[in-house]
Structure formats: structure tokens, C-alpha cells
Coordinates of C-alpha atoms in Angstrom, one line a residue:
X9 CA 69.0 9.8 57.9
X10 CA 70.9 9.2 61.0
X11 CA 74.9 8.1 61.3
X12 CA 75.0 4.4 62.2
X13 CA 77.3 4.3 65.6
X14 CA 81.2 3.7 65.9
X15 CA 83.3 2.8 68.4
X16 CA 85.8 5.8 67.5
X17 CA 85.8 9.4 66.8
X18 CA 88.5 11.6 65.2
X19 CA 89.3 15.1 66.6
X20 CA 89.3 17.7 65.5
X21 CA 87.8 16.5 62.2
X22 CA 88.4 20.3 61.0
X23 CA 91.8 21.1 60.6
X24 CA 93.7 24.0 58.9
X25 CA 95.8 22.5 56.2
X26 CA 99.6 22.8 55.8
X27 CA 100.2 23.0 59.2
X28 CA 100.6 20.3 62.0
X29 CA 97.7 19.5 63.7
X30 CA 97.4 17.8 67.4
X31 CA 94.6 14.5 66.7
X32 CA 93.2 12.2 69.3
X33 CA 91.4 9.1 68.5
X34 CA 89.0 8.7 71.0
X35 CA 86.3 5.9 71.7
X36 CA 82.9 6.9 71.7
X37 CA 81.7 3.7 73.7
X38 CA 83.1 2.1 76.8
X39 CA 84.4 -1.0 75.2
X40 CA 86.5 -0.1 72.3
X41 CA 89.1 1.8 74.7
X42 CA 92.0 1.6 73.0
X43 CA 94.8 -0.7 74.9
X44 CA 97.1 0.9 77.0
X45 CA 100.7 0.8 75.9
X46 CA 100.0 -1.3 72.5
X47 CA 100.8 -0.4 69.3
X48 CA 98.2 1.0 65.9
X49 CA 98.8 1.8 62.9
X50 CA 97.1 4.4 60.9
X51 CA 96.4 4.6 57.1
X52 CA 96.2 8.6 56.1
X53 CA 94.9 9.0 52.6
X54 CA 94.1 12.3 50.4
X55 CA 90.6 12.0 49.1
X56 CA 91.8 14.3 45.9
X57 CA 95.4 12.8 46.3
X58 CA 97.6 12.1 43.0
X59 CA 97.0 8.8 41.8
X60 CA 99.2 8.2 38.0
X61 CA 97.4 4.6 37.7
X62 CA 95.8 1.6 39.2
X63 CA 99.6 -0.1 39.7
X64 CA 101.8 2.2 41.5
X65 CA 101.7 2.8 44.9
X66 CA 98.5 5.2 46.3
X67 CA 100.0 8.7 47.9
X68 CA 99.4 7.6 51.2
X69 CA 100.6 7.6 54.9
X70 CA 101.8 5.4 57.5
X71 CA 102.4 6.0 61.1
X72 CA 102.1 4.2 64.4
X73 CA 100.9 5.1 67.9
X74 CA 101.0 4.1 70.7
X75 CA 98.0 4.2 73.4
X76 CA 97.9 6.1 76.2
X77 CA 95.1 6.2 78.5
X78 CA 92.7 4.7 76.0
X79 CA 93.1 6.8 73.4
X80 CA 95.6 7.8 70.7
X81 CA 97.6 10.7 70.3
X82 CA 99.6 12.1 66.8
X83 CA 100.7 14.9 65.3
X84 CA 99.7 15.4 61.5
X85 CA 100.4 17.9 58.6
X86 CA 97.1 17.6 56.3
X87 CA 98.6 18.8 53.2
X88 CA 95.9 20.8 50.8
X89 CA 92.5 21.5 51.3
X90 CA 90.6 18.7 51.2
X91 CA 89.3 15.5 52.9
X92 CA 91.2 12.8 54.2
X93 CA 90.6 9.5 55.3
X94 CA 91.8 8.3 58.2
X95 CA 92.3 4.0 58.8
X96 CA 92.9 2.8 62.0
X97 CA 94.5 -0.7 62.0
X98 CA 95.4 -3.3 65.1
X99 CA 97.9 -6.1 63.9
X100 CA 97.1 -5.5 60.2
X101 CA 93.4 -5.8 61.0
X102 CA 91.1 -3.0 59.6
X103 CA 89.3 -1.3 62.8
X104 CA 87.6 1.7 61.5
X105 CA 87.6 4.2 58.9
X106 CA 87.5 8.2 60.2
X107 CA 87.3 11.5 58.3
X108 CA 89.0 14.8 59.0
X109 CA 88.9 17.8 56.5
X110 CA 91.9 20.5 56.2
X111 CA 90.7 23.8 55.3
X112 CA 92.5 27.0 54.4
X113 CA 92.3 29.9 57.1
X114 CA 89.7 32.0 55.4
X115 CA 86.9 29.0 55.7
X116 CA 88.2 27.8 59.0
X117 CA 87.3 30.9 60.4
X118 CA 83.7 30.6 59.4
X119 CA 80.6 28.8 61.2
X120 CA 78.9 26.0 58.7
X121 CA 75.0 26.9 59.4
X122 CA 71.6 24.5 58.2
X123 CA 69.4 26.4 57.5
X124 CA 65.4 27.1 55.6
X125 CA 65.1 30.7 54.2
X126 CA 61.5 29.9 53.4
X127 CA 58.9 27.9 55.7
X128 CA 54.9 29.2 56.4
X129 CA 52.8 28.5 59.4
X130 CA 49.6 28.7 60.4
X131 CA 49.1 32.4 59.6
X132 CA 49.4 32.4 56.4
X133 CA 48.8 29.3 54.5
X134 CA 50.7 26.6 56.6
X135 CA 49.9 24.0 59.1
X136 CA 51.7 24.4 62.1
X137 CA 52.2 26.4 64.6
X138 CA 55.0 29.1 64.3
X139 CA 56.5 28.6 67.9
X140 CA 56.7 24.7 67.4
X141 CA 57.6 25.1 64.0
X142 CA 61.2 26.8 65.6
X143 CA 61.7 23.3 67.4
X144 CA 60.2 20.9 64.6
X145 CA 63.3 23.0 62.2
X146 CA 65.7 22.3 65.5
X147 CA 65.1 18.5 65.8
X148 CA 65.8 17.8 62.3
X149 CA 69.2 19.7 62.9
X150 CA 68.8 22.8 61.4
X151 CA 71.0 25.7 63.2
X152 CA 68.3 28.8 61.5
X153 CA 65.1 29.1 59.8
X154 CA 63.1 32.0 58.9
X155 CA 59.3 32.5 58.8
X156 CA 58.1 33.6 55.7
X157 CA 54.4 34.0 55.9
X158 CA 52.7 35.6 53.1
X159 CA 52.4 39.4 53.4
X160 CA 53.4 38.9 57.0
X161 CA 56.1 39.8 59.1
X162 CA 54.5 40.1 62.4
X163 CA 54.5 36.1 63.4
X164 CA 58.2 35.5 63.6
X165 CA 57.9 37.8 66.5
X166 CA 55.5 35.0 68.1
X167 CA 58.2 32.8 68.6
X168 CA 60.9 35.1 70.5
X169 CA 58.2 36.1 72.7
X170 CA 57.5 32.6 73.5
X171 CA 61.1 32.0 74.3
X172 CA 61.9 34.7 75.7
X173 CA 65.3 34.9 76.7
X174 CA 66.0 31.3 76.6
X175 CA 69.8 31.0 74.8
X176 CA 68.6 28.6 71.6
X177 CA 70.8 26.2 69.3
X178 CA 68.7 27.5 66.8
X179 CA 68.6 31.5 65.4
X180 CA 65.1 32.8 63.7
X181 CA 65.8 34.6 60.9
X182 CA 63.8 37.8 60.4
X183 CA 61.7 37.2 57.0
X184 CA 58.4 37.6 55.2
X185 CA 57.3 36.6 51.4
X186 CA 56.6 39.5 49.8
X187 CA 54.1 39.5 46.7
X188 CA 52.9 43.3 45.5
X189 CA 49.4 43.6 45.3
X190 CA 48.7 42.4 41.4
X191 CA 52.0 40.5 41.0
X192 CA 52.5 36.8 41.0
X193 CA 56.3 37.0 41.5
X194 CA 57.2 36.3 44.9
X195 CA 60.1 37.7 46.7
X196 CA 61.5 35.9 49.8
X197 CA 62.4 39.1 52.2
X198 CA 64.8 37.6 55.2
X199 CA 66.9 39.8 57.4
X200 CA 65.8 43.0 57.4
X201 CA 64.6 44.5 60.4
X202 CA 61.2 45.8 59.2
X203 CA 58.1 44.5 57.5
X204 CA 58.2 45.4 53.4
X205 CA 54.7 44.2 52.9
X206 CA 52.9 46.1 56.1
X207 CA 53.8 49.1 53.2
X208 CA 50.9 47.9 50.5
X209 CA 48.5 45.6 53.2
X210 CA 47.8 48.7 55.2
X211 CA 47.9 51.5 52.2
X212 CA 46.9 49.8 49.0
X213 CA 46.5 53.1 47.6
X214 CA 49.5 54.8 48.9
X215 CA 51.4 51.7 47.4
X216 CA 50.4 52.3 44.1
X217 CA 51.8 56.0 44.3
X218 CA 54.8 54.5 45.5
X219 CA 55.2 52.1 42.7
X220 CA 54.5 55.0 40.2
X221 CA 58.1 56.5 40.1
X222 CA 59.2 52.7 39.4
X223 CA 57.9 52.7 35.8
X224 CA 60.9 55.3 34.9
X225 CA 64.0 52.8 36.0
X226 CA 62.3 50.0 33.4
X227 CA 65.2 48.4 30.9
X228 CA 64.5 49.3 27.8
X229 CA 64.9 45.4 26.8
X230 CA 62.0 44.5 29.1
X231 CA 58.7 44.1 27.2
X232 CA 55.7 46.6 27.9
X233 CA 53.6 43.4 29.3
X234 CA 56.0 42.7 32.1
X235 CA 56.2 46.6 32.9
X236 CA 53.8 46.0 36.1
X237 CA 55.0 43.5 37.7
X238 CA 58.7 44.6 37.0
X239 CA 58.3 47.8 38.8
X240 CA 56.7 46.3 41.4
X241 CA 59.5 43.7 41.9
X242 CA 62.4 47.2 41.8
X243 CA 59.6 48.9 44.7
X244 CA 60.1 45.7 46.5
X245 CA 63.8 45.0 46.6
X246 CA 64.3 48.7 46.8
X247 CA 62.5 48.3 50.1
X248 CA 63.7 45.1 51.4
X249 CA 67.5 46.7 51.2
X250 CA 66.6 50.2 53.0
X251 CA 65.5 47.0 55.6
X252 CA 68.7 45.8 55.6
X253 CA 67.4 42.3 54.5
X254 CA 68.2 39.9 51.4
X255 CA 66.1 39.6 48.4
X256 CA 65.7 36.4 47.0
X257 CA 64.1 35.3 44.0
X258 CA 61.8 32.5 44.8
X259 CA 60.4 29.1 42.9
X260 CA 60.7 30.6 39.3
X261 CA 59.0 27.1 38.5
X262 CA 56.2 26.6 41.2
X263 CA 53.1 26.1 39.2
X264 CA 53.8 26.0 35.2
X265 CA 50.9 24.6 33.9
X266 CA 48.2 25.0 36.6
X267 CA 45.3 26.4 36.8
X268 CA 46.3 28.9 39.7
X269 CA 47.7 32.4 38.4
X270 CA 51.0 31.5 39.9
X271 CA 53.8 30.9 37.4
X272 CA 56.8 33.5 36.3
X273 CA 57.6 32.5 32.8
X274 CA 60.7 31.8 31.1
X275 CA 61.4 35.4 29.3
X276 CA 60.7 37.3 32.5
X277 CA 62.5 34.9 35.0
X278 CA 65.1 35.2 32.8
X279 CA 65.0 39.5 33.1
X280 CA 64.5 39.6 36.7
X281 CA 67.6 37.2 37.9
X282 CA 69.8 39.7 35.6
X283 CA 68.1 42.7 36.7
X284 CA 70.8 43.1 39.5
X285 CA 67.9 43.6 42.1
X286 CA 68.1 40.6 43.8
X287 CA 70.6 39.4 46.1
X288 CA 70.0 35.2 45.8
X289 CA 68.1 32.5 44.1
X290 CA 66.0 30.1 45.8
X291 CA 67.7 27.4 43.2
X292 CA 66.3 24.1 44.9
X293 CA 62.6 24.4 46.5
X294 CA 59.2 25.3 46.6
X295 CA 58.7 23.5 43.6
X296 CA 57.9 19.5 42.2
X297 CA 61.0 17.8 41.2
X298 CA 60.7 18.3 37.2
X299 CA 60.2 22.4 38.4
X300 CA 64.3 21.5 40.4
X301 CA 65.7 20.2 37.7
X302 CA 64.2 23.6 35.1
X303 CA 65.6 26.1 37.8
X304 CA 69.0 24.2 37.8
X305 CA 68.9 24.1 33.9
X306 CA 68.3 28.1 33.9
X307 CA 71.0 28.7 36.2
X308 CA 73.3 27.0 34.6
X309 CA 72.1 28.7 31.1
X310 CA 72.0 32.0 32.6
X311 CA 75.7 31.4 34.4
X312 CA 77.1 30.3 30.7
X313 CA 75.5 32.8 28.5
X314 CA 75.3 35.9 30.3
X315 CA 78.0 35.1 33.1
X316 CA 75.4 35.2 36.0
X317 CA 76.7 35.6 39.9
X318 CA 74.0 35.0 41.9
X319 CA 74.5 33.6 45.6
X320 CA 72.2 30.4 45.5
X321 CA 69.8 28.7 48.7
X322 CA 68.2 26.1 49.0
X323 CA 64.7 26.9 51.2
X324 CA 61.8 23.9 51.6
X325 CA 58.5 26.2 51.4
X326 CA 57.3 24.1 53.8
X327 CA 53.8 24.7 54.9
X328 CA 53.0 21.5 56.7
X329 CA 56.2 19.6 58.7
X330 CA 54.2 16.6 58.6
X331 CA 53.7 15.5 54.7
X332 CA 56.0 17.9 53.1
X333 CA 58.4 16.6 51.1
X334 CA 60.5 19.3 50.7
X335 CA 61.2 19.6 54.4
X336 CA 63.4 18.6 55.2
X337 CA 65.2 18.1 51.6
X338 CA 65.8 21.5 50.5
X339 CA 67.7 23.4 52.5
X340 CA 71.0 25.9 52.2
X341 CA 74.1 26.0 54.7
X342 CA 76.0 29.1 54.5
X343 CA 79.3 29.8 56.1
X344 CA 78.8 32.4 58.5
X345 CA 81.2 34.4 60.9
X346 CA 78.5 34.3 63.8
X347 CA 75.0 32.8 64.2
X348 CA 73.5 35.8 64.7
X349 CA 70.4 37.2 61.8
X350 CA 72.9 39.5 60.3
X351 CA 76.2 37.6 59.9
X352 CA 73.7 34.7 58.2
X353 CA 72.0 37.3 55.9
X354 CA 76.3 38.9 55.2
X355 CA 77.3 35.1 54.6
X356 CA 74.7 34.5 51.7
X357 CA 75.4 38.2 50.2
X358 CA 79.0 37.4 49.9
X359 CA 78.0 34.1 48.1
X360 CA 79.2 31.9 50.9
X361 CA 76.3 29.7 50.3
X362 CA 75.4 26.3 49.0
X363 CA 72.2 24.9 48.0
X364 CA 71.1 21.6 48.9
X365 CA 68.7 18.5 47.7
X366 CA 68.4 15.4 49.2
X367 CA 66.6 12.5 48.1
X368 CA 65.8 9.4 49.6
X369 CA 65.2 7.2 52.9
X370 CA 66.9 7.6 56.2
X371 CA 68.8 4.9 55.2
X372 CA 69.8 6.0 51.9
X373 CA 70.1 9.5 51.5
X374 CA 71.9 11.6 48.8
X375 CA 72.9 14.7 48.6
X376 CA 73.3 17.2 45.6
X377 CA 74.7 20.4 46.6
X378 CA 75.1 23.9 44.1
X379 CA 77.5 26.4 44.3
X380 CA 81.4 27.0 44.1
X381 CA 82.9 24.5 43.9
X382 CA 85.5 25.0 47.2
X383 CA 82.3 25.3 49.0
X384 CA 80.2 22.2 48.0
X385 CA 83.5 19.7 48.4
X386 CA 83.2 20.8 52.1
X387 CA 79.9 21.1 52.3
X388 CA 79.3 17.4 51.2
X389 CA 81.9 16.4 53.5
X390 CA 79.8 18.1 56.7
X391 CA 76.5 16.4 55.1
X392 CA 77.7 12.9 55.9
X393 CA 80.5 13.6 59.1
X394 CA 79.0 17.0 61.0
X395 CA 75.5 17.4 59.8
X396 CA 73.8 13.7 60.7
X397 CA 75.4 13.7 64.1
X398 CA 74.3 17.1 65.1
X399 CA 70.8 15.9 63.9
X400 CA 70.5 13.2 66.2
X401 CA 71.7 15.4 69.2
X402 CA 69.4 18.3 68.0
X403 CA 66.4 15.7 68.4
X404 CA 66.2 16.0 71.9
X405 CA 66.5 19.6 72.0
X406 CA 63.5 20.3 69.4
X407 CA 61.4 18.3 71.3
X408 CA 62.4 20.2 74.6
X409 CA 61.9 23.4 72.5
X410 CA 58.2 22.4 71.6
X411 CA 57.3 21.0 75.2
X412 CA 58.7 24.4 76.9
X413 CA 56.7 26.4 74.8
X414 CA 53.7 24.2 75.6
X415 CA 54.6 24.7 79.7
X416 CA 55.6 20.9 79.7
X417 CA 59.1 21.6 80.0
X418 CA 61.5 23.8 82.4
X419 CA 64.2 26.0 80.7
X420 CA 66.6 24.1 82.5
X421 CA 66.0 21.1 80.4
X422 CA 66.2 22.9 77.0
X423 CA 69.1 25.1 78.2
X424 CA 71.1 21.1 79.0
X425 CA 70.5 20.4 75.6
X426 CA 71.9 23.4 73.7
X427 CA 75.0 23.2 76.6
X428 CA 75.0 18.9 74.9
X429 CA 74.7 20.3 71.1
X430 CA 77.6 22.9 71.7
X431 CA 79.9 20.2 73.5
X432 CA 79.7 18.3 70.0
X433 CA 80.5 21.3 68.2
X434 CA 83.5 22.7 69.7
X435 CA 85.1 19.7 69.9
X436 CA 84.5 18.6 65.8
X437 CA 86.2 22.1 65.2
X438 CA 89.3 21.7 67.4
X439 CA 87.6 24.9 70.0
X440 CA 87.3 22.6 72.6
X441 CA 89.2 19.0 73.7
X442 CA 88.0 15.8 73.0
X443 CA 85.7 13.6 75.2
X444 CA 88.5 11.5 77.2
X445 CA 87.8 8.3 79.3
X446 CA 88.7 8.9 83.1
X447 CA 89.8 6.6 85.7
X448 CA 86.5 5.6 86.5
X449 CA 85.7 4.3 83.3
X450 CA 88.9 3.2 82.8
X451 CA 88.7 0.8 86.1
X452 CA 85.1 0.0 84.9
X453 CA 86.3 -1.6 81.7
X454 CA 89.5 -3.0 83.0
X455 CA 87.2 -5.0 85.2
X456 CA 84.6 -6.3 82.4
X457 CA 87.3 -6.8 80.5
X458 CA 88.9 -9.2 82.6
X459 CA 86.0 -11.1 83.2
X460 CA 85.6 -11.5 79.5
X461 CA 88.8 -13.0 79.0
X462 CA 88.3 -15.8 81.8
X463 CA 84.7 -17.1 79.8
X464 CA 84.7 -19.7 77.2
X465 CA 85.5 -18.5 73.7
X466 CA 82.0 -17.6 72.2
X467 CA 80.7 -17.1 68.6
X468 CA 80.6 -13.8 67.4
X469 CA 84.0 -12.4 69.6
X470 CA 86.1 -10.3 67.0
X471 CA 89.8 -11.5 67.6
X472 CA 91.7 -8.3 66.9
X473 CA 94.8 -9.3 68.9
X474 CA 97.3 -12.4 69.4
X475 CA 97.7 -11.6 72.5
X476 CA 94.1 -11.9 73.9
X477 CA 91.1 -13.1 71.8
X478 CA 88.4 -12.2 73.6
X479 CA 88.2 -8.6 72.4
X480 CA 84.7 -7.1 71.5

């Protein structure tokens, strides 16, 4: 889904809370310049504001600006973390509704990342190629991805060798799906800087005498027919940590029912989530819808029963970008201090995660996110107001990602983009200024403008002023 357009945009729309904050309103198109030297009103109201009853008054703000140079200029304390709608009026007449978010210190320090933790290309069992798969992940706004082939490490590397030292929006996540030979649990391995399955592909026999010590660190509470693949699992995650990477716990519902050896039953789903050997759940992913909703369930059951903390992601499995649903519906954004492989990989450890579903068209999408609570309020918030914007900037650069890589491209024209995609950023987050009209564009609009005003009066003008009704 992309944002439908408006003529003005808030910034920062991040804010820290409880502390006055600078704001511009700023148009985003030539004609909706704000009028120099009139007066606006704006309507501040707390999304998670007080409200005793439907009668009294709502907790909300007044205040008035003036315009100055086509844009407005207040100072605002945002009381409380949480979201805020901001109304801007002209002569009592509604213009345009905006959105700004106040956050305490600890999360406005920290990145929001889109990301896929699982995806598969064409050397495992995917479709598509795993340096286009990089830009496909980019133009549908992801900022990281990782490629998780099966039993391979090794292709990720395709893809910084084919961008070489090119600066990317996006960061490749170092990863690998890990299934011991004679297990059908699969372990999602990201982060860690070296291969955990290279161990049993290339010495199947030495990997069973590693395994062997396993069998002595078995709960007593796990049943004898699970003892295999349960030591296995301990081997694996033992090894994915001395990589330095995440271990995460992957589709416990993929394929009840099927034909296919592939499904982790209840009882032993249940044992290995509160084994303490893995560091997340893929919660949303991987699986049909009715296999979602059963992974949510257990969650939930395991969170109430036997107090579960888990970090939670939401990954696609994507194997083909073309007809998979699940790309690009699941997904996690984490909360990262850099966007850098290892600051992701710390941000979903410390359970600064959310996992993500989205269902329907591009222009009807909802969202369901999982996690704490602090986190999915904001995260929501950055689904509708942060995320769809980047996406339609990030367009262009995926498709410059993919043409580069192809030789149809120069760097020059993918390096533009991610310069474009930055821009954005900084500026939603308060690190940069807003986009301000110059003097140019200022005498370009003064003179449509005054043209407008000496034509007839024509259906469909919106009169938003006394003064002059010709106003568009």
C-alpha cells in the first residue's frame, strides 16, 4: 500500500516527549504554500488522551500561527509518550490532519528497521536470484533482509560481491537455515559470522560425534522419542552462539497434516521454545494463515502458563517474490542503535522487536503487530506515517539496485537514491531540517497564483479564505 499524497508535512513527526519541541509545517507541493503573514489555527489532540465522557470537553489544544515564508513555525510540549494528531485549520475550515509521535529518550535514541530474517533464493529452493532478491526486499521498503538458504551460508556472500562497496539503504544480514542431518526442526541462524551447517554438509560423520556429547544435557522431562532431534537442536544453537549469531525457532506450524516429513508437533514445540536455547520466535511466517493464528495461540499459552520471554519476528520465507504471499506481509521491525548486522542481531536479543502481519490490498491494508506493548503502539504508528512513505521512495532505489547489478545502471544513480531515502529520514526524526520553499519557488507560485485569481470563478476551486476565493 502506498500513502495517498498531501499537501503538508509535519516535522519532525518524532519528538521526545515532555520537552518543547521546534515544528514546521511545511507544504510538500508548490501550491498549498502557506500564505504569508495570515493567520492558522491548529487542533493538537493526545491519541491516548483523558476523555471522562462523550459531553465534556476533549483534552485538547489550541494555538495559532502565523506564516512565514510559506510555512509555519511553533513550539510544542508533547506531553507522554504517545501519538498526537495534529489539525491544521484556515478560517475554521479543516485543511489537513498530520501525525507526530513523542517518545521517551531510551526509544528516541534507536533506529526503527524493516526487516525479513528469513527469505530463500535460487540456491536452495527459491526462485530468484540472490543479488536481485537484495533490491526486490529494498523496493518494497525494507531497511535489512537476510538470506537463509537451506544448509547454506555461502550465497549471502554473492550479493556483497556484486555490490561491492556501493553504500546501500539496505543492510544483508548474515544468515542460513540450519536443519541437522535427520531433524525436521528448522533453526533460522542470522548474524553470526560463520556457517553452522558447513559443520554436518562437509563431515556427516564427524557431526554425529559432535552431537554425541549432546545426549547428556537432555531435560529429564523431555521424552526418549524427541531425544534426537533435541540434541541436535542444543549442537545447533550451541554453535550458532560461538557464531555470534541469533537462533530463532522457525514455523512451529509449516506443514501439520501433510504428507511431507515436515511438521514439529505440539509437545515438542512446546519443549524447545522453553528450552532457553533459542534466542527468538519466528511468531508470524512461513506458514498458511490457520498455522499464524496456532503459533500466536501457543505463544500466548506459553507466555500465561509458564511466563515465556521470548523476543518475537516476523520473517516471510519467501522463496519466490513474485506469488508469495507472505512477502511482503510478514515481516519484523526492530529498534536498533545502528544499521549495521550486529546492532540488528543486539536489538532483537534485547527483545526490541515486533512482529508484523498484514493483510489485504494496497488500498486497504491492516496491520497486526506482536510484542510489548510500548513497542507495537509505535510501531503501528511508523506502519501508517514512516513506513509507506519510505516505501514509495525505496521503489526507485530497488530498481536501481537490480539494474546495477545487471550492468544497466551506474553507481552514481543508485548512490542518488540512497542520498533521496536518507533526506526523508533525517528529517521525519528531527536529524536534519525540513524541506523549505526558496525564493524561486516562492516567486513561481506568487505568479500562478495571481493569475489564478484574475480567471473566472470555476467549479471545483476550494474557497478556504474570505479574502481571496480562488485558492486550490
Amino acid at each position: 500500500m502506498l500513502p495517498k499524497a498531501k499537501g503538508y508535512a509535519i516535522y519532525p513527526a518524532i519528538v521526545q516527549s515532555n520537552k518543547k519541541t521546534e515544528m514546521v509545517i511545511a507544504p510538500t507541493e508548490r501550491s498549498f504554500m502557506l500564505y504569508e503573514g495570515e493567520e492558522y489555527e491548529l487542533k493538537i489532540i493526545p491519541v491516548d488522551g483523558d476523555f471522562p465522557s462523550y459531553k465534556e470537553p476533549t483534552s485538547h489544544v489550541i494555538l495559532g500561527a502565523v506564516a512565514k515564508d510559506g510555512v509555519l513555525r511553533f513550539s510544542y510540549t508533547f506531553e507522554g509518550e504517545m501519538e498526537f494528531v495534529v489539525w491544521l485549520y484556515h478560517n475554521e475550515k479543516k485543511l489537513q490532519k498530520m501525525n507526530v509521535y513523542a517518545l521517551e529518550s531510551d526509544l528516541l535514541g534507536l533506529i526503527p528497521l524493516k526487516g525479513d530474517f528469513h527469505g530463500h533464493s535460487y540456491r536452495s529452493d527459491g526462485c530468484d536470484d540472490p543479488v536481485a532478491l537484495a533490491g526486490h526486499y529494498r523496493e518494497q521498503g525494507y531497511d535489512f533482509f537476510s538470506l537463509t538458504d537451506h544448509n547454506r551460508y555461502y550465497p549471502g556472500a554473492e550479493i556483497d560481491e556484486a555490490y561491492g562497496d556501493l553504500d546501500l539503504g539496505i543492510t544483508r544480514v548474515r544468515g542460513e537455515e540450519v536443519h541437522p542431518i535427520g531433524s525436521a526442526v528448522h533453526i533460522v541462524h542470522v548474524g553470526g559470522h560463520t556457517s553452522v551447517c558447513e559443520q554436518y554438509t562437509e563431515d556427516p560423520e564427524g557431526f554425529v560425534e559432535l552431537v554425541k556429547p549432546y545426549f547428556d544435557k537432555i531435560p529429564a522431562n523431555v521424552p526418549e522419542k524427541y531425544h534426537d532431534r533435541y540434541a541436535k537442536c542444543l549442537w545447533a544453537t550451541d554453535r550458532i552462539h560461538a557464531a555470534g549469531g541469533l537462533a530463532i525457532f522457525a514455523h512451529p506450524y509449516w506443514t501439520p497434516g501433510s504428507s511431507q516429513a515436515h511438521n514439529v508437533c505440539q509437545e515438542l514445540a512446546r519443549l524447545l521454545l522453553t528450552s532457553g536455547m533459542f534466542d527468538a520466535y519466528e511468531l508470524v511466517g512461513g506458514m498458511e494463515q490457520h498455522g499464524v493464528n496456532r503459533s500466536v495461540a501457543l505463544w500466548n499459552d506459553l507466555r500465561a502458563e509458564q511466563g515465556l520471554r521470548i523476543p518475537v519476528v516476523g520473517s516471510s520465507d519467501v522463496h519466490a517474490v513474485s506469488d508469495d504471499y507472505a512477502f511482503p506481509n510478514y515481516f519484523t521491525i526492530c529498534f536498533s542503535k545502528a544499521r549495521d548486522n550486529d546492532a540488528i542481531i543486539d536489538a532483537v536479543r534485547k527483545g526490541l522487536s515486533v512482529a508484523v502481519e498484514a493483510s489485504g490490498d494496497d488500498h486497504d491494508r491492516a496491520f497486526r503487530c506482536y510484542g510489548h506493548l510500548r513497542l507495537v503502539n509505535y510501531a503501528h504508528f511508523l506502519l501508517k506515517h514512516y513506513f509507506l512513505p519510505m516505501q514509495r521512495i525505496c521503489q526507485g532505489e530497488g530498481v536501481a539496485m537490480r539494474s546495477y547489478a545487471m550492468n544497466d545502471a551506474p553507481a552514481a544513480l543508485v548512490t542518488l537514491q540512497v542520498e533521496q531515502t536518507k533526506r526523508f529520514c533525517d528529517r521525519f526524526f528531527g536529524r536534519a531540517e525540513a524541506p523549505l520553499p526558496n525564493a524561486d519557488i516562492a516567486a513561481f507560485v506568487a505568479r500562478a497564483r495571481a493569475r489564478q485569481l484574475k480567471g473566472p470563478i470555476t467549479c471545483g476551486s476550494q474557497i478556504i479564505s474570505e479574502k481571496i476565493t480562488r485558492r486550490v
